[in-house]
Coordinates of C-alpha atoms in Angstrom, one line a residue:
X1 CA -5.3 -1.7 3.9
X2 CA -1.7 -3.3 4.1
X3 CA -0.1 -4.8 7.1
X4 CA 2.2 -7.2 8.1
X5 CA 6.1 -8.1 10.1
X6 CA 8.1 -10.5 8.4
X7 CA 9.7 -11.1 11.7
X8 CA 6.9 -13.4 12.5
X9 CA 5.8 -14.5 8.9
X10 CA 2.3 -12.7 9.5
X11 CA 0.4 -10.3 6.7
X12 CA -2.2 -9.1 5.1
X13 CA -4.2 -7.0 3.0
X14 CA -7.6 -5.7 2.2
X15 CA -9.1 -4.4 -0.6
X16 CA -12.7 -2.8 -0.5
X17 CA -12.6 -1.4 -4.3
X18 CA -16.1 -3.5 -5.7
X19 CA -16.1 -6.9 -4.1
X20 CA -14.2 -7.0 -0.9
X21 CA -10.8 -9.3 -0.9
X22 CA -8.9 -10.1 1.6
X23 CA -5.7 -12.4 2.2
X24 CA -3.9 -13.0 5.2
X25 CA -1.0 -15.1 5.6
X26 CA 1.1 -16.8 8.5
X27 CA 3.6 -19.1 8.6
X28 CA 1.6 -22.2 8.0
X29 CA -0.2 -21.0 4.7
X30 CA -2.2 -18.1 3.4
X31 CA -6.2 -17.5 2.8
X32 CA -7.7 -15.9 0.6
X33 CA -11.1 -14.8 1.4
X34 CA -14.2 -13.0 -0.2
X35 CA -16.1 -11.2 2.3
X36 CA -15.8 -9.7 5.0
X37 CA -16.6 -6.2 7.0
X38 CA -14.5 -3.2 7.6
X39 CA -16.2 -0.8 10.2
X40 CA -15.2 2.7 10.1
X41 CA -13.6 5.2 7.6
X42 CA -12.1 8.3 9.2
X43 CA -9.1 8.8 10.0
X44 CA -10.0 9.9 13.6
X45 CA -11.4 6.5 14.5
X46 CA -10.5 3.2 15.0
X47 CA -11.4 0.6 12.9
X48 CA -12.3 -2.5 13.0
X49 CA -11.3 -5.8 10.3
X50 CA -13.5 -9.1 10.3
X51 CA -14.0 -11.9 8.2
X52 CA -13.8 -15.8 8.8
X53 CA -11.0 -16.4 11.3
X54 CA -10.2 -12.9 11.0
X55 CA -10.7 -10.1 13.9
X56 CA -8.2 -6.8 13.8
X57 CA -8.4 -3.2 15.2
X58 CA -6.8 -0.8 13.4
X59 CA -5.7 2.4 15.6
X60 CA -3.9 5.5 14.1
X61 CA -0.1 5.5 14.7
X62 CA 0.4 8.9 12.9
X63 CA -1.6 11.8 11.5
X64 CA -3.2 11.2 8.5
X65 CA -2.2 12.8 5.1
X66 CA -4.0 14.3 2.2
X67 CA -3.7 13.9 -1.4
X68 CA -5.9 14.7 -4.1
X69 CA -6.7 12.8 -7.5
X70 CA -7.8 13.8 -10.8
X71 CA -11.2 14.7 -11.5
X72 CA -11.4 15.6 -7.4
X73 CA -11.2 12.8 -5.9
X74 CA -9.7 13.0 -2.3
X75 CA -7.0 10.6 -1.2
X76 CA -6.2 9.9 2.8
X77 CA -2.9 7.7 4.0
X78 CA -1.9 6.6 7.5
X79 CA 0.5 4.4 9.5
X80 CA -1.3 2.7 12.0
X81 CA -1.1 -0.3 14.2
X82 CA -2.8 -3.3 14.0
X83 CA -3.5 -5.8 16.5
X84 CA -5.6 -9.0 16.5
X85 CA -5.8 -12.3 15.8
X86 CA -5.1 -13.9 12.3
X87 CA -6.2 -17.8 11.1
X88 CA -4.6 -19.2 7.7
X89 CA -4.5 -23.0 6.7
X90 CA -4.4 -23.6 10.3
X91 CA -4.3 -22.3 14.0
X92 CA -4.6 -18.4 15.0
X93 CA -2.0 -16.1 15.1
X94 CA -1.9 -13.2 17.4
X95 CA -0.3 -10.4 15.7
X96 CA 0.7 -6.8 16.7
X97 CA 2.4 -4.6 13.6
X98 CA 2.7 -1.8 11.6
X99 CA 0.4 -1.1 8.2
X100 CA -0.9 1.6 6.4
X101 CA -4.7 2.2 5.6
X102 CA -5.9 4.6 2.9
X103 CA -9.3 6.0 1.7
X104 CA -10.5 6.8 -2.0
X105 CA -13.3 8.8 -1.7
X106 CA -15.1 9.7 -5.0
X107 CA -12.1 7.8 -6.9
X108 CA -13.7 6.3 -10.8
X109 CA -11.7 3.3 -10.5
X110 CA -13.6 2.5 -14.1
X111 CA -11.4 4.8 -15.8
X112 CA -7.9 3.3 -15.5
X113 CA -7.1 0.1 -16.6
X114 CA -4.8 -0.9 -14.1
X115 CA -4.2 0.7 -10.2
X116 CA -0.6 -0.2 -8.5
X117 CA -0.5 0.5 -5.2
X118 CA 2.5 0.0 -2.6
X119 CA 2.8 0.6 0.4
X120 CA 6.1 0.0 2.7
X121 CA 6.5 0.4 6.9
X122 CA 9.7 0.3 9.4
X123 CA 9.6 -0.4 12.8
X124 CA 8.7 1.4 14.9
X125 CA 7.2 4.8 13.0
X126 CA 7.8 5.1 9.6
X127 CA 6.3 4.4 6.5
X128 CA 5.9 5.7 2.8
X129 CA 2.7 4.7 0.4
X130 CA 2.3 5.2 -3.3
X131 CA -0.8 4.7 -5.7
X132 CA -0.2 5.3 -9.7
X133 CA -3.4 5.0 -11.8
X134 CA -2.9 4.0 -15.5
X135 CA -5.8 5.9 -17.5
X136 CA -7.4 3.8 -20.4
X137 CA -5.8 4.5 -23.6
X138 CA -2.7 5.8 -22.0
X139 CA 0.3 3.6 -23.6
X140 CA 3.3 4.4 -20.5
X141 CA 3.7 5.1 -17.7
X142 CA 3.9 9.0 -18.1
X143 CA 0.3 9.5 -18.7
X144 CA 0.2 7.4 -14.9
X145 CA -1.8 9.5 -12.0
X146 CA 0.4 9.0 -9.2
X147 CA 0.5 10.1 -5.5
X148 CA 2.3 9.3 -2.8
X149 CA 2.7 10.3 0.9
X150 CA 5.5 10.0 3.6
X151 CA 3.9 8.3 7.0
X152 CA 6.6 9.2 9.5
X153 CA 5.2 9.7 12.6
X154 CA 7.5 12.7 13.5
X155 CA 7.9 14.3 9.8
X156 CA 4.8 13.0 7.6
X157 CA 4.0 15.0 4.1
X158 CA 2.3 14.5 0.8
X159 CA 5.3 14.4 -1.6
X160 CA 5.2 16.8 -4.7
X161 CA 6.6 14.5 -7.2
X162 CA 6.1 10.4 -6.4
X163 CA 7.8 8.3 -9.0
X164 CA 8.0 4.6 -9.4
X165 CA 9.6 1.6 -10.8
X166 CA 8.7 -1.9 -11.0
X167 CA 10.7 -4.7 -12.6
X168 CA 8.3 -7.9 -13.5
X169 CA 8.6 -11.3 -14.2
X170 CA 7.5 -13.4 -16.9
X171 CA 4.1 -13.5 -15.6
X172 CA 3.5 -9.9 -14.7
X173 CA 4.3 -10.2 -11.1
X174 CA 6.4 -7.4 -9.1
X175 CA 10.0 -8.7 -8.4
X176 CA 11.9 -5.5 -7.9
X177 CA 10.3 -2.5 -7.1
X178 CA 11.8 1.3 -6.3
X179 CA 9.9 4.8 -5.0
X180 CA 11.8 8.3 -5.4
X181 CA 9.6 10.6 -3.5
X182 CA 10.5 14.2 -4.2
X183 CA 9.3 16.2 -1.2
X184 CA 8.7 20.2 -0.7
X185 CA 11.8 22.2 -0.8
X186 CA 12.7 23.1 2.9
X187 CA 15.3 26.0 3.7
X188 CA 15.8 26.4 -0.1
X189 CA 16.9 22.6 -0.4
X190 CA 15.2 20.1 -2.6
X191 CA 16.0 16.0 -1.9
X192 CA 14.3 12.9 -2.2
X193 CA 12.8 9.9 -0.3
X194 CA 14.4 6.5 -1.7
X195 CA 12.8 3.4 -1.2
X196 CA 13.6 0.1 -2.8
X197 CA 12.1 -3.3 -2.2
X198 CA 12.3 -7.0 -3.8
X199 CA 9.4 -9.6 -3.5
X200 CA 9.5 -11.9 -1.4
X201 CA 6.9 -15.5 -1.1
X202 CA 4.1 -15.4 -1.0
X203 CA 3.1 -14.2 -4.2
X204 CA -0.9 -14.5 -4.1
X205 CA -3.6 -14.1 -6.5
X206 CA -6.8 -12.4 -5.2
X207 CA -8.6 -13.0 -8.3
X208 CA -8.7 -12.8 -11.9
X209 CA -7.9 -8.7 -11.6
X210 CA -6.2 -8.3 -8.2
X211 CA -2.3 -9.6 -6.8
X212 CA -0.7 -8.9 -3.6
X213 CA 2.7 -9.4 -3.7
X214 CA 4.9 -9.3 -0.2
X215 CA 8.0 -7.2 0.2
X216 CA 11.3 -7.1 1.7
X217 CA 11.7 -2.9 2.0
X218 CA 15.0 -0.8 2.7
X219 CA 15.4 2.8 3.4
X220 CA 18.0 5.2 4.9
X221 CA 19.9 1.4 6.2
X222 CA 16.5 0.1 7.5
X223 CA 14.8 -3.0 6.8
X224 CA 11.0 -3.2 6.4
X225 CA 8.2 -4.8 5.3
X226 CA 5.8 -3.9 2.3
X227 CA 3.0 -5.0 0.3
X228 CA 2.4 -4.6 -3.4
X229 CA -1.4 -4.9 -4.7
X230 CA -1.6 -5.1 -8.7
X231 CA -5.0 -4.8 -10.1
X232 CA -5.7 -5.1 -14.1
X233 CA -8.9 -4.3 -15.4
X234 CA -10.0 -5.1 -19.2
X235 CA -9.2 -2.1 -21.7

């Protein structure tokens, strides 16, 4: 789960794969934690985010869409709201924004050697989301599993052909980062969703495996707000 308005300087995200991670930032710092409790997992409830100065609902703000992974595994993304309080190197921070929250069910995260995931949101109802799985042994970035959905309250989908690019820095973190999200053909016309982004501090590292990386986002002449996780694991 991704959230976040960099209006107000306030994000976050979670990450439940193995050992649950969380990071939330506000203007006065960021925290990283280890931790915490996430209650519920469909996408017809609410749920609920808590950890050590951390306490966040998280209601749906669209429908949810369906994706489906190699091997079976099913994927679920959704724009929602979140509202709550945040508390990072200092006092509480009320916040009320936009993420995106996402279930893996039956997803072997052991067989991929690294997992990108982005995830981008414009005031007040739209969002895209993107996940590209690198299979071990695969050498590029063609041999990727990749899906992708787009979160628009009015108009969401599952997009037929998701493809990404990420420029990196010296260190391996995201700096630039594009989506081109080929959607179903409607009245006999193809076309794409474009996305681009650049990071923007804070740059944090969740662990030996995991990054979250913030992002300024632009679509269609609209700014947003995004949130890149990077996670490596050994070959």
């Amino acid at each position: 789960m991704t959230f976040g308005n960099l209006a107000d300087g306030v994000w976050g995200a979670a990450w439940f794969a193995g050992e649950p991670r969380l990071v939330v930032g506000t203007p006065g710092g960021n925290s990283v934690l280890t931790g915490g409790t996430l209650t519920g997992a469909e996408a017809t409830e609410d749920w609920a985010l808590a950890a050590t100065g951390v306490e966040l609902s998280i209601t749906a703000a669209g429908e949810p869409i369906h994706d489906r992974f190699d091997g079976g595994a099913d994927g679920v993304d959704q724009l929602c709201q979140v509202r709550g309080t945040v508390a990072a190197s200092g006092a509480a921070v009320e916040l009320a924004c936009l993420g995106r929250r996402a279930t893996r069910s039956g997803l072997d995260l052991s067989r991929y050697t690294s997992i990108r995931d982005v995830s981008m949101w414009f005031e007040p109802e739209e969002g895209v989301a993107l996940t590209a799985l690198r299979p071990r042994k695969a050498k590029h970035h063609g041999k990727d599993v990749v899906v992708a959905a787009v979160l628009d309250v009015a108009d969401g989908k599952p997009v037929v052909d998701p493809r990404l690019s990420t420029t990196y820095d010296a260190e391996g973190a995201p700096r630039r980062v594009g989506l081109e999200l080929w959607l179903e053909e409607e009245n006999g016309d193809q076309f794409p969703r474009r996305t681009a982004a650049e990071s923007t501090p804070p740059d944090v590292q969740l662990g030996d495996e995991l990054r979250a990386t913030v992002l300024r986002a632009h679509s269609r002449g609209r700014e947003g707000m995004g949130v890149y996780l990077l996670a490596t694991r050994p070959g």
